[in-house]
Short mmCIF file of C-alpha atoms in Angstrom, two decimals:
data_model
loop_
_atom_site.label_atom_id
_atom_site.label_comp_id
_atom_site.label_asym_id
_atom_site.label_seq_id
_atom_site.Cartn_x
_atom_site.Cartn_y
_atom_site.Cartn_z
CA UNK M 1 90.63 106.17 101.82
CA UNK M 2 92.40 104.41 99.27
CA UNK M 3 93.63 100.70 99.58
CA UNK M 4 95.73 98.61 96.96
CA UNK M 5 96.20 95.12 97.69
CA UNK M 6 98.62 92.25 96.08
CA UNK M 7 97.33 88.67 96.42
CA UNK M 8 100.43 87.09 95.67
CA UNK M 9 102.76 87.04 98.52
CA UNK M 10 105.87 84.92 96.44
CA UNK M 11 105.78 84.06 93.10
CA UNK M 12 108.76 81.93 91.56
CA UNK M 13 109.32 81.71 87.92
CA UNK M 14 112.26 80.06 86.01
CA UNK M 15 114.72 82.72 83.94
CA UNK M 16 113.22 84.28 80.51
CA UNK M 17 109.98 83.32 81.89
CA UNK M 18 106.97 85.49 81.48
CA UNK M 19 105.46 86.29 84.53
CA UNK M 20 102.36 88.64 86.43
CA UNK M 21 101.97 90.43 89.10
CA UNK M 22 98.68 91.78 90.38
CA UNK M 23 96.82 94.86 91.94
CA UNK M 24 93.89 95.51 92.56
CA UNK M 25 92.64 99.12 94.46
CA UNK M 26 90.19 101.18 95.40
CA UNK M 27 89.32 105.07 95.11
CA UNK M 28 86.81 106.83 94.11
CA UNK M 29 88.68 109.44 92.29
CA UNK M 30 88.68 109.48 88.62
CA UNK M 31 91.96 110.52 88.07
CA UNK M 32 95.30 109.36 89.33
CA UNK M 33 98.62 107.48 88.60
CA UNK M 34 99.90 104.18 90.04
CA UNK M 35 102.64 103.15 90.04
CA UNK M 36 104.96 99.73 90.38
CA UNK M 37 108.14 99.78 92.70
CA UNK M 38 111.04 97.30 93.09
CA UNK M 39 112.96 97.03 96.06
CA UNK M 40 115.45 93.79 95.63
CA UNK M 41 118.13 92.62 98.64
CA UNK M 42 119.51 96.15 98.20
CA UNK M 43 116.78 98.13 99.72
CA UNK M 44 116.66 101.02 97.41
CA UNK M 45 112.79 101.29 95.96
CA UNK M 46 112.90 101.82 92.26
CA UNK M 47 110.79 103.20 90.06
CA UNK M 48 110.00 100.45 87.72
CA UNK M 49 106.76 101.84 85.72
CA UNK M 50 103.67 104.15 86.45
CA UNK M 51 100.35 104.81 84.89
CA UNK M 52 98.20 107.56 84.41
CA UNK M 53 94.42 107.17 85.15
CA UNK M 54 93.34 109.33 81.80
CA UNK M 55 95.29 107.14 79.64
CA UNK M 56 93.68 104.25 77.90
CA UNK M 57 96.97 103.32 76.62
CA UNK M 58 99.12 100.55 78.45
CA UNK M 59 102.33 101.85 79.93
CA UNK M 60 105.17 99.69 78.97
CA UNK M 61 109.12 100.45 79.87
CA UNK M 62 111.34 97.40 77.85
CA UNK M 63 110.54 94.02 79.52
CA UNK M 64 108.17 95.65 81.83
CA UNK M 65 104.32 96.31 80.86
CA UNK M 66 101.10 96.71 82.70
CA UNK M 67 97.61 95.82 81.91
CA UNK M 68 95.42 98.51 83.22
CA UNK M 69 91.99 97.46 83.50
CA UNK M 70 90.21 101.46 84.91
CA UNK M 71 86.32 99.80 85.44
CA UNK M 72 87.30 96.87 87.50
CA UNK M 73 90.04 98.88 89.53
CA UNK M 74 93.02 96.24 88.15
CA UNK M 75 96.77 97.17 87.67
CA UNK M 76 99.41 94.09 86.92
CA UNK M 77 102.29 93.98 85.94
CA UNK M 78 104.12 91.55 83.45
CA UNK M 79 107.59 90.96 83.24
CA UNK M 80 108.56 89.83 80.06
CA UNK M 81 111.80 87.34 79.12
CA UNK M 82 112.60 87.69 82.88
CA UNK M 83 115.86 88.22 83.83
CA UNK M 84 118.22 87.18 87.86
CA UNK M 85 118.28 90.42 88.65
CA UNK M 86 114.44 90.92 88.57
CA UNK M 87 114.79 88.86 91.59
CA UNK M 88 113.11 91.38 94.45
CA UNK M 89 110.12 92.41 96.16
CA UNK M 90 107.52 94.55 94.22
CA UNK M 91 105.40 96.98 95.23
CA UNK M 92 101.97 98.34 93.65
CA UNK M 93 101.27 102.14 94.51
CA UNK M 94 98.12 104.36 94.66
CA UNK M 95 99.26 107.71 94.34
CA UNK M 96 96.82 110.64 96.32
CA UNK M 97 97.59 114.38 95.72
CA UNK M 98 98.16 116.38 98.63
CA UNK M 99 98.76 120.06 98.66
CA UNK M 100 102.45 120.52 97.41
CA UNK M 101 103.47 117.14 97.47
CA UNK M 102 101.87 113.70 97.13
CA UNK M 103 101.19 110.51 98.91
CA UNK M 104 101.85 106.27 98.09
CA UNK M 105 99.43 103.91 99.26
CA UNK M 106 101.55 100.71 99.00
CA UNK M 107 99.92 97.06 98.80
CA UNK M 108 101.73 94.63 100.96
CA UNK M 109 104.03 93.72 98.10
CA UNK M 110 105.13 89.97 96.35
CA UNK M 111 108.32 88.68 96.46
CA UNK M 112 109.78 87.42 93.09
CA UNK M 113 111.91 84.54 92.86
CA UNK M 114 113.34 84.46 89.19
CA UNK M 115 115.32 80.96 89.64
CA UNK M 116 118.52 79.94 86.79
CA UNK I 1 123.51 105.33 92.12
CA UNK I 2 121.01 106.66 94.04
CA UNK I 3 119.96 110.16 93.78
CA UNK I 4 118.83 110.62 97.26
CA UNK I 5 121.43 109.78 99.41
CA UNK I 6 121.01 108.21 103.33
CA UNK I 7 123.65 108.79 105.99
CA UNK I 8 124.38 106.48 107.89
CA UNK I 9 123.59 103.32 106.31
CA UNK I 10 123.73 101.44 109.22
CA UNK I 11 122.91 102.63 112.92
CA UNK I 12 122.87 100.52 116.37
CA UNK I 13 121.50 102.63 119.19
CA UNK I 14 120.44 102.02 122.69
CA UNK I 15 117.22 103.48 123.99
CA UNK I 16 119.15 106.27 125.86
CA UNK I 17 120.93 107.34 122.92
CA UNK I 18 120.35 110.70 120.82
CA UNK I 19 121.16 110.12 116.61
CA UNK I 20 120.10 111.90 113.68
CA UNK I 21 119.55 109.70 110.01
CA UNK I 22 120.55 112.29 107.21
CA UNK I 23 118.90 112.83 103.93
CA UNK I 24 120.22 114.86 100.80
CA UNK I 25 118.91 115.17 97.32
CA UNK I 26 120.41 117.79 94.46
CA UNK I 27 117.55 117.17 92.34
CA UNK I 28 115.73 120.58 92.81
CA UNK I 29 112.92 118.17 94.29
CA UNK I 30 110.26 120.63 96.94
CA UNK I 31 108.74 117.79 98.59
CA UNK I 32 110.58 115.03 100.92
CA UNK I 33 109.02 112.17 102.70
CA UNK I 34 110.39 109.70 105.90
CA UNK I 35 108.95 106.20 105.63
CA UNK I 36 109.45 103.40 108.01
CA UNK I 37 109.77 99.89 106.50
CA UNK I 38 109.46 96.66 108.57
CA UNK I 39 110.74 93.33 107.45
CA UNK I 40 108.87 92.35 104.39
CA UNK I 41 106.11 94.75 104.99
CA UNK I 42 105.77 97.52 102.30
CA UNK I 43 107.19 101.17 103.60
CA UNK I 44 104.80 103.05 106.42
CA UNK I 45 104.52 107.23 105.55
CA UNK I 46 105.57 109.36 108.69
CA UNK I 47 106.01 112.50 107.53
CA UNK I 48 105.88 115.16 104.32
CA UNK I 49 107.50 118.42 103.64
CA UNK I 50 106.77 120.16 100.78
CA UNK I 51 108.53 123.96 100.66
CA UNK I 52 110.58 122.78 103.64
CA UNK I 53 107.68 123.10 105.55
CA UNK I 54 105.74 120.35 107.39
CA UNK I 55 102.93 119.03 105.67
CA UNK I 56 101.78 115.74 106.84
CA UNK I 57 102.47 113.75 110.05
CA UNK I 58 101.16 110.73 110.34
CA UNK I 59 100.40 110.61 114.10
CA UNK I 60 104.06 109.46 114.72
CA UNK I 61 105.18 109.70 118.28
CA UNK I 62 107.32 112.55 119.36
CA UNK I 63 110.97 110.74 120.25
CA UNK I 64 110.83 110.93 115.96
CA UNK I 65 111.50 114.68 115.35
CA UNK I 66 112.13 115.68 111.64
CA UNK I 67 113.82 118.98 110.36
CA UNK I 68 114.10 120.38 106.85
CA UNK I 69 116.68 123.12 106.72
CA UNK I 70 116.66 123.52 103.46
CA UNK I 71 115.28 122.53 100.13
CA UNK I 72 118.11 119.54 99.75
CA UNK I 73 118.25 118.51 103.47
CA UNK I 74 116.41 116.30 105.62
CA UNK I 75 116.79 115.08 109.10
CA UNK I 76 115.46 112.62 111.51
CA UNK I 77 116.23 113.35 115.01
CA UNK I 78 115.88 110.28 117.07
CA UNK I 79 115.92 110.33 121.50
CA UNK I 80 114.74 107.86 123.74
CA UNK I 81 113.84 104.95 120.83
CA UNK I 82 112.01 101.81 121.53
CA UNK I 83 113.53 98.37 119.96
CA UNK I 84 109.85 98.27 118.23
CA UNK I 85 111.75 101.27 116.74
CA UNK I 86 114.52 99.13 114.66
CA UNK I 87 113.41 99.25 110.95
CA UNK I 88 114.61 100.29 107.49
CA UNK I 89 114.32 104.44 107.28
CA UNK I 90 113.79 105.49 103.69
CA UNK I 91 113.82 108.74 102.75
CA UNK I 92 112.07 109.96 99.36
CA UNK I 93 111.79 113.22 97.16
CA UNK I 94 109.58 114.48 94.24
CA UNK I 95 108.70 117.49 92.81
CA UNK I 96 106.04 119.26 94.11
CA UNK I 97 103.42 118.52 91.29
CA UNK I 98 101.13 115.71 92.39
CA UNK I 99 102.28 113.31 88.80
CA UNK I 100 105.73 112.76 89.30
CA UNK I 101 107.02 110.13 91.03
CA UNK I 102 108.91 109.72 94.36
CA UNK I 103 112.92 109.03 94.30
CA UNK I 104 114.08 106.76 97.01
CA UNK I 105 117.61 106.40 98.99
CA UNK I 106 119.30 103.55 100.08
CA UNK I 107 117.85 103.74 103.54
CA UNK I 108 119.32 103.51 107.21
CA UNK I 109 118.94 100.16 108.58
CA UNK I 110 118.14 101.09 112.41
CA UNK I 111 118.77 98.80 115.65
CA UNK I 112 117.57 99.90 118.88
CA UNK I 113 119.51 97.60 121.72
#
């Protein structure tokens, strides 16, 4: 079974601020996409970038890039010049196929303080 | 705006009580999910549909019974709840392909008396 896990809990950075996230997993497939959700005071969980496996190439989306790392099973994220309203909890998914539809392994997510 | 939308948004129930939590997406999306989400804990799977058919159930215990009548719609039929039971329902869709990515509602923030 798959696992993804976030070692940061909270993280608290000051506005236009670089910061990192991490995630780390595990699988033994060889292909497959993760992805990184934000769900802020709100509760809707959105999209905020994803990654496929076969790509070498960095996924970036604006502010928001990630440094995959395939060998050692790594996947942060870095917010760049960060902004109030990236104030929310963020999520690191493992995606696993399933027949017709798909499944999220979520880590256990850090909480982002970005403070004025 | 969301995409996927939740009805209600808020629900208080007692443990006697029979409610449904509503879920409708116009996004020609095949595949729709439930997930349960505890305070601060990331969202739990309970079940799949894909084709408006069952797919995955993830061993959740029967007073949660979900319904797909069609391809936009998605129930949760809730009877004789627990307050263990009050959480954040999310609902989800995707397309049926295993690369795209899942679009979340607002949720139904549930409270079992």
């Amino acid at each position: 079974a798959q696992t993804v896990t976030q070692s940061q809990p909270e993280m608290s950075v000051q506005e236009a601020e670089t910061v990192t996230l991490s995630c780390t997993y595990d699988t033994s497939e060889n292909n497959y996409y993760l992805f990184w959700y934000k769900q802020p005071p709100s509760r809707q969980m959105i999209l905020v970038i994803r990654q496929e496996a076969y790509k070498q190439q960095n996924a970036t989306e604006n502010r928001f890039s990630v440094n995959f790392q395939k060998a050692a099973k790594s996947f942060s994220l870095k917010i760049s010049d960060s902004q109030l309203g990236d104030t929310a909890m963020y999520f690191c998914a493992f995606m696993e196929a399933i027949q017709g539809a798909q499944k999220l392994v979520f880590g256990q997510g850090t909480r982002l303080t970005i403070n004025p | 705006d969301t995409e996927v939308t939740q009805t209600p948004k808020h629900l208080v129930m007692g443990m006697t009580n029979k409610k449904s939590l509503k879920c409708e997406q116009h996004m020609g999306h095949r595949a729709m999910y439930w997930y349960k989400q505890k305070a601060k804990k990331p969202p739990e799977l309970m079940f799949v549909y894909s084709y408006e058919k069952l797919s995955i159930n993830e061993s959740v215990p029967s007073r949660f019974s979900p319904e797909c009548p069609n391809s936009s719609l998605l129930n949760l039929h809730l009877h004789a709840l627990q307050p263990e039971d009050s959480a954040l329902y999310l609902c989800a869709s995707s397309r049926a392909t295993s690369n795209q990515p899942q679009h979340f509602g607002d949720g139904t923030r549930l409270s079992i008396l």
